[in-house]
Amino acid sequence: MIKQAAYAVEPWCVREQRLNLDTLAQSESVFALSNGHVGLRGNLDEGEPHGLPGTYLNSVYELRALPYAEAGYGYPESGQTIINVTNGKLIRLLVNDEPFDVRYGELRWHERLLDLRAGTLTRTAEWTSPAGDTVRVRSVRLVSLVQRSVAAIRYEVEAVDEKVRVVLQSELVANESLPGGDNDPRASAAVHNPLVVEESVARDRGVVMVHCTRESGLRVGAAMSHEIDSPDGHIDTDASEDVGRVTVATSLEPGQKLRVVKYLAYGWSSQRSRPALHDQVIAAMAAARLSGWDGLLREQRDYLDDFWDGADVEVDGDPEVQQAVRFGLFHVLQAGARGERRPISAKGLTGPGYDGHTFWDTESFVLPVLTYTQPRTVADALRWRHSTLDHAKARAEQLGLAGAAFPWRTIEGDECSGYWPAGTAAFHIGADIAQAVTRYLAATGDEDFAREVGLELLVETARLWRSLGHHDAQGRFRIDGVTGPDEYSAIADDNVFTNLMAQENLQSAADLAERYPVQAEKLGVTDEETASWRDAATDMYIPWDERLKVHPQSEGFTDHAPWDFENTDASQYPLLLHFPYFDIYRKQVVKQADLVLAMHLRGDAFTDEQKARNFAYYEALTVRDSSLSACTQAVIAAETGHLDLAHDYLGEAALMDLGDLEHNTRDGLHIASLAGAWTALVAGFGGMRVQDDRLSFTPRLPGGITRLIFRMRFRGRRLKIHVTAHEATYELLGGEPLEIGHNGDTLALNGGAVSRPVTAPPVRPEPTQPHGRRPRRRAE
């Protein structure tokens, strides 16, 4: 587990001041670089030692069998697992025949720095070999946010005390050996030697390699090229099936340096030929060399300057959270910046956890952040969902349903979950996608997207709900046998979250079909069908426990026996690894925010008093065995007046990976939890909501935060919101005038700053958590 002290607390970077081999895999995830298309884990340049080698291309996967003890109708037959593609990060160094290996000799100095404004990973080291020869090594690595296929490394070695002979080997390596897996279901299935070589060509100071996956039939191209600044020496280039290498040998006097700039280009396709893919990576390499190293750095900084201008968050009073929220925003951006109609997975491209699958996390946690900071990436992610509609419609038909049944976990569009109670039955993902569409449209007004993509997504998901639910004898529309966000309560009737999200989905589909009648007619939508959607939405059954005056998470949930929290040891969390599901499913215990998440995403469906009572009730049951929970609990804690508790949950969400709180950061970052830090601050303490396409705020700060400033984008405007304990100031930084809400009042922003007082929340009794599961106090 990474202790927070492993990284210096700084506002704009993450700095590791010494190398800790025990937490190497976790740091590789923290220092990963990506652009949504190419992902490089933060492995050491020389490749060894490593925790998990990792070079990923978005949606490049291999098929694997899903074994079942007892097969059943509709079970997915095969799974998809992200693979480690050709590794271009490798730069090996020999000093007077001794390999530079941090495990040998003396590592006098070692520092790595992730610069959140420059978008680079810098490594500096001073090392004395077992033979007593000392060198300084400095490398800077980037994955371009501007040139989608390109990564680059600048590597420099300097002789310190005496003349040394150095040999640098820059490599492309396919089918690297991977460490064995473990029994944690959150980890990935290891796929060994997935790539079959089709081409491996060496040319002057460069190599091009093309491979094809054995089962999924995807073609992967990788290329490297070098600029070498060296005293006189020898340069050689060679390539075999799975290894391409450029070797530089020279002698360095004290103070002399060998400098190498390594350009990398990646591409893949399920359809293009080997020559076409070869040419694609060669062209990307040419563009990278046209920019040059300095040009790539400038492009990266300009891109990030523009991003931070409309996304930055400033937090006074909690420097750890200040660092963490920017770290989270940076990785959320990296996960989707150049995905371009590909999915954003639960781990982004930082590691192989969850087999590289995308879940509902993307639409419900990641896309809300990008909607208000980098909206173009949201359109791309939803266009990917739209591109998989045929898969979703085929799955619905297989299940005897109409419309589209989107997969619980997938890479390419087919369901990859072998456990149907938590997978197939979690139909809420369709409504999560629909809400992401309506949120994007409200925030951008993108009419082309609405006509081309949004309407069909809403229509097909609405059709699913109309066929999945039914009207009972009392005229109530009910949805039975589903799994909500809380995976500790599977196959439940009338899950409140699911029903409320489906209700909004049905209503939004009817509204959008009415708005675009020509396009709706092409999709076969009739007036009778939209009327049936509106009827189902109006009649949607929302369970209520009159005795407790709370909403049961699902029908009958509050009648279940409570979990024995007092006799559950801290070592037995997460419960799913220590108790049988049949026992968990029949008790009142909540893995993650479910009813509480409904109060955030469908806050209009609850009164203030209901929110307060519901929150208090479910606080005592929620164990947060999911990284998705803390940010939502922070939002509703803030809304119901528990500001210090909200601050505690904010810290948990923000530090999920910098502190390795779930003990699995080694497999990749928790992108949704990192996004949740922004949500906890902006939607929690900023009180930001969008209702009827109008942006509104109800700001309030905990005692541990003295000032909160955040920037965001909305309908072509850039806004800056400045909150202190007593006052909120709203400023329009760019775009046309805009009306917003503050504590229910309307404010007109015409270019100047407008300030209003902050009102204190009502005082309520502090809720309790399950024994041993209270979040760590931020004030301590």
JSON list of N, CA, C and O in Angstrom, two decimals, residues 331-351:
[
{"chain": "A", "resi": 331, "resn": "HIS", "atom": "N", "xyz": [-5.59, 12.59, -15.32]},
{"chain": "A", "resi": 331, "resn": "HIS", "atom": "CA", "xyz": [-5.76, 11.21, -15.78]},
{"chain": "A", "resi": 331, "resn": "HIS", "atom": "C", "xyz": [-7.12, 11.00, -16.44]},
{"chain": "A", "resi": 331, "resn": "HIS", "atom": "O", "xyz": [-7.24, 10.19, -17.37]},
{"chain": "A", "resi": 332, "resn": "VAL", "atom": "N", "xyz": [-8.15, 11.69, -15.99]},
{"chain": "A", "resi": 332, "resn": "VAL", "atom": "CA", "xyz": [-9.44, 11.61, -16.67]},
{"chain": "A", "resi": 332, "resn": "VAL", "atom": "C", "xyz": [-9.32, 12.15, -18.09]},
{"chain": "A", "resi": 332, "resn": "VAL", "atom": "O", "xyz": [-9.83, 11.56, -19.05]},
{"chain": "A", "resi": 333, "resn": "LEU", "atom": "N", "xyz": [-8.61, 13.26, -18.24]},
{"chain": "A", "resi": 333, "resn": "LEU", "atom": "CA", "xyz": [-8.37, 13.79, -19.58]},
{"chain": "A", "resi": 333, "resn": "LEU", "atom": "C", "xyz": [-7.60, 12.79, -20.42]},
{"chain": "A", "resi": 333, "resn": "LEU", "atom": "O", "xyz": [-7.95, 12.51, -21.58]},
{"chain": "A", "resi": 334, "resn": "GLN", "atom": "N", "xyz": [-6.51, 12.23, -19.86]},
{"chain": "A", "resi": 334, "resn": "GLN", "atom": "CA", "xyz": [-5.71, 11.26, -20.61]},
{"chain": "A", "resi": 334, "resn": "GLN", "atom": "C", "xyz": [-6.55, 10.07, -21.07]},
{"chain": "A", "resi": 334, "resn": "GLN", "atom": "O", "xyz": [-6.33, 9.52, -22.14]},
{"chain": "A", "resi": 335, "resn": "ALA", "atom": "N", "xyz": [-7.52, 9.67, -20.24]},
{"chain": "A", "resi": 335, "resn": "ALA", "atom": "CA", "xyz": [-8.32, 8.49, -20.57]},
{"chain": "A", "resi": 335, "resn": "ALA", "atom": "C", "xyz": [-9.18, 8.69, -21.81]},
{"chain": "A", "resi": 335, "resn": "ALA", "atom": "O", "xyz": [-9.49, 7.72, -22.51]},
{"chain": "A", "resi": 336, "resn": "GLY", "atom": "N", "xyz": [-9.56, 9.94, -22.08]},
{"chain": "A", "resi": 336, "resn": "GLY", "atom": "CA", "xyz": [-10.50, 10.14, -23.18]},
{"chain": "A", "resi": 336, "resn": "GLY", "atom": "C", "xyz": [-10.09, 11.14, -24.23]},
{"chain": "A", "resi": 336, "resn": "GLY", "atom": "O", "xyz": [-10.80, 11.30, -25.23]},
{"chain": "A", "resi": 337, "resn": "ALA", "atom": "N", "xyz": [-8.95, 11.82, -24.06]},
{"chain": "A", "resi": 337, "resn": "ALA", "atom": "CA", "xyz": [-8.62, 12.96, -24.93]},
{"chain": "A", "resi": 337, "resn": "ALA", "atom": "C", "xyz": [-8.65, 12.61, -26.40]},
{"chain": "A", "resi": 337, "resn": "ALA", "atom": "O", "xyz": [-9.24, 13.32, -27.21]},
{"chain": "A", "resi": 338, "resn": "ARG", "atom": "N", "xyz": [-7.99, 11.51, -26.77]},
{"chain": "A", "resi": 338, "resn": "ARG", "atom": "CA", "xyz": [-7.94, 11.13, -28.18]},
{"chain": "A", "resi": 338, "resn": "ARG", "atom": "C", "xyz": [-8.51, 9.73, -28.40]},
{"chain": "A", "resi": 338, "resn": "ARG", "atom": "O", "xyz": [-8.07, 9.01, -29.30]},
{"chain": "A", "resi": 339, "resn": "GLY", "atom": "N", "xyz": [-9.48, 9.37, -27.56]},
{"chain": "A", "resi": 339, "resn": "GLY", "atom": "CA", "xyz": [-10.12, 8.07, -27.73]},
{"chain": "A", "resi": 339, "resn": "GLY", "atom": "C", "xyz": [-10.83, 7.97, -29.06]},
{"chain": "A", "resi": 339, "resn": "GLY", "atom": "O", "xyz": [-10.84, 6.93, -29.71]},
{"chain": "A", "resi": 340, "resn": "GLU", "atom": "N", "xyz": [-11.48, 9.05, -29.48]},
{"chain": "A", "resi": 340, "resn": "GLU", "atom": "CA", "xyz": [-12.09, 9.17, -30.80]},
{"chain": "A", "resi": 340, "resn": "GLU", "atom": "C", "xyz": [-12.90, 7.94, -31.19]},
{"chain": "A", "resi": 340, "resn": "GLU", "atom": "O", "xyz": [-12.48, 7.12, -31.98]},
{"chain": "A", "resi": 341, "resn": "ARG", "atom": "N", "xyz": [-14.08, 7.85, -30.58]},
{"chain": "A", "resi": 341, "resn": "ARG", "atom": "CA", "xyz": [-15.04, 6.79, -30.87]},
{"chain": "A", "resi": 341, "resn": "ARG", "atom": "C", "xyz": [-14.55, 5.42, -30.40]},
{"chain": "A", "resi": 341, "resn": "ARG", "atom": "O", "xyz": [-14.82, 4.39, -31.03]},
{"chain": "A", "resi": 342, "resn": "ARG", "atom": "N", "xyz": [-13.81, 5.46, -29.30]},
{"chain": "A", "resi": 342, "resn": "ARG", "atom": "CA", "xyz": [-13.44, 4.24, -28.59]},
{"chain": "A", "resi": 342, "resn": "ARG", "atom": "C", "xyz": [-13.86, 4.41, -27.13]},
{"chain": "A", "resi": 342, "resn": "ARG", "atom": "O", "xyz": [-14.07, 5.52, -26.65]},
{"chain": "A", "resi": 343, "resn": "PRO", "atom": "N", "xyz": [-13.95, 3.31, -26.39]},
{"chain": "A", "resi": 343, "resn": "PRO", "atom": "CA", "xyz": [-14.44, 3.41, -25.00]},
{"chain": "A", "resi": 343, "resn": "PRO", "atom": "C", "xyz": [-13.41, 4.00, -24.06]},
{"chain": "A", "resi": 343, "resn": "PRO", "atom": "O", "xyz": [-12.22, 4.03, -24.33]},
{"chain": "A", "resi": 344, "resn": "ILE", "atom": "N", "xyz": [-13.90, 4.48, -22.91]},
{"chain": "A", "resi": 344, "resn": "ILE", "atom": "CA", "xyz": [-13.05, 4.85, -21.79]},
{"chain": "A", "resi": 344, "resn": "ILE", "atom": "C", "xyz": [-13.23, 3.75, -20.75]},
{"chain": "A", "resi": 344, "resn": "ILE", "atom": "O", "xyz": [-14.32, 3.55, -20.22]},
{"chain": "A", "resi": 345, "resn": "SER", "atom": "N", "xyz": [-12.19, 3.00, -20.48]},
{"chain": "A", "resi": 345, "resn": "SER", "atom": "CA", "xyz": [-12.32, 1.85, -19.59]},
{"chain": "A", "resi": 345, "resn": "SER", "atom": "C", "xyz": [-12.16, 2.26, -18.14]},
{"chain": "A", "resi": 345, "resn": "SER", "atom": "O", "xyz": [-11.76, 3.38, -17.82]},
{"chain": "A", "resi": 346, "resn": "ALA", "atom": "N", "xyz": [-12.48, 1.31, -17.25]},
{"chain": "A", "resi": 346, "resn": "ALA", "atom": "CA", "xyz": [-12.44, 1.60, -15.81]},
{"chain": "A", "resi": 346, "resn": "ALA", "atom": "C", "xyz": [-11.06, 2.00, -15.34]},
{"chain": "A", "resi": 346, "resn": "ALA", "atom": "O", "xyz": [-10.92, 2.75, -14.38]},
{"chain": "A", "resi": 347, "resn": "LYS", "atom": "N", "xyz": [-10.02, 1.51, -16.00]},
{"chain": "A", "resi": 347, "resn": "LYS", "atom": "CA", "xyz": [-8.64, 1.84, -15.64]},
{"chain": "A", "resi": 347, "resn": "LYS", "atom": "C", "xyz": [-8.00, 2.77, -16.66]},
{"chain": "A", "resi": 347, "resn": "LYS", "atom": "O", "xyz": [-6.79, 3.01, -16.59]},
{"chain": "A", "resi": 348, "resn": "GLY", "atom": "N", "xyz": [-8.79, 3.29, -17.60]},
{"chain": "A", "resi": 348, "resn": "GLY", "atom": "CA", "xyz": [-8.18, 4.06, -18.67]},
{"chain": "A", "resi": 348, "resn": "GLY", "atom": "C", "xyz": [-7.20, 3.16, -19.41]},
{"chain": "A", "resi": 348, "resn": "GLY", "atom": "O", "xyz": [-7.49, 1.98, -19.67]},
{"chain": "A", "resi": 349, "resn": "LEU", "atom": "N", "xyz": [-6.04, 3.70, -19.74]},
{"chain": "A", "resi": 349, "resn": "LEU", "atom": "CA", "xyz": [-4.96, 2.89, -20.33]},
{"chain": "A", "resi": 349, "resn": "LEU", "atom": "C", "xyz": [-3.76, 2.88, -19.39]},
{"chain": "A", "resi": 349, "resn": "LEU", "atom": "O", "xyz": [-2.62, 3.00, -19.82]},
{"chain": "A", "resi": 350, "resn": "THR", "atom": "N", "xyz": [-4.05, 2.75, -18.08]},
{"chain": "A", "resi": 350, "resn": "THR", "atom": "CA", "xyz": [-2.99, 2.78, -17.08]},
{"chain": "A", "resi": 350, "resn": "THR", "atom": "C", "xyz": [-2.62, 1.41, -16.55]},
{"chain": "A", "resi": 350, "resn": "THR", "atom": "O", "xyz": [-1.65, 1.27, -15.81]},
{"chain": "A", "resi": 351, "resn": "GLY", "atom": "N", "xyz": [-3.39, 0.38, -16.89]},
{"chain": "A", "resi": 351, "resn": "GLY", "atom": "CA", "xyz": [-3.12, -0.95, -16.39]},
{"chain": "A", "resi": 351, "resn": "GLY", "atom": "C", "xyz": [-4.15, -1.93, -16.88]},
{"chain": "A", "resi": 351, "resn": "GLY", "atom": "O", "xyz": [-5.18, -1.54, -17.46]}
]
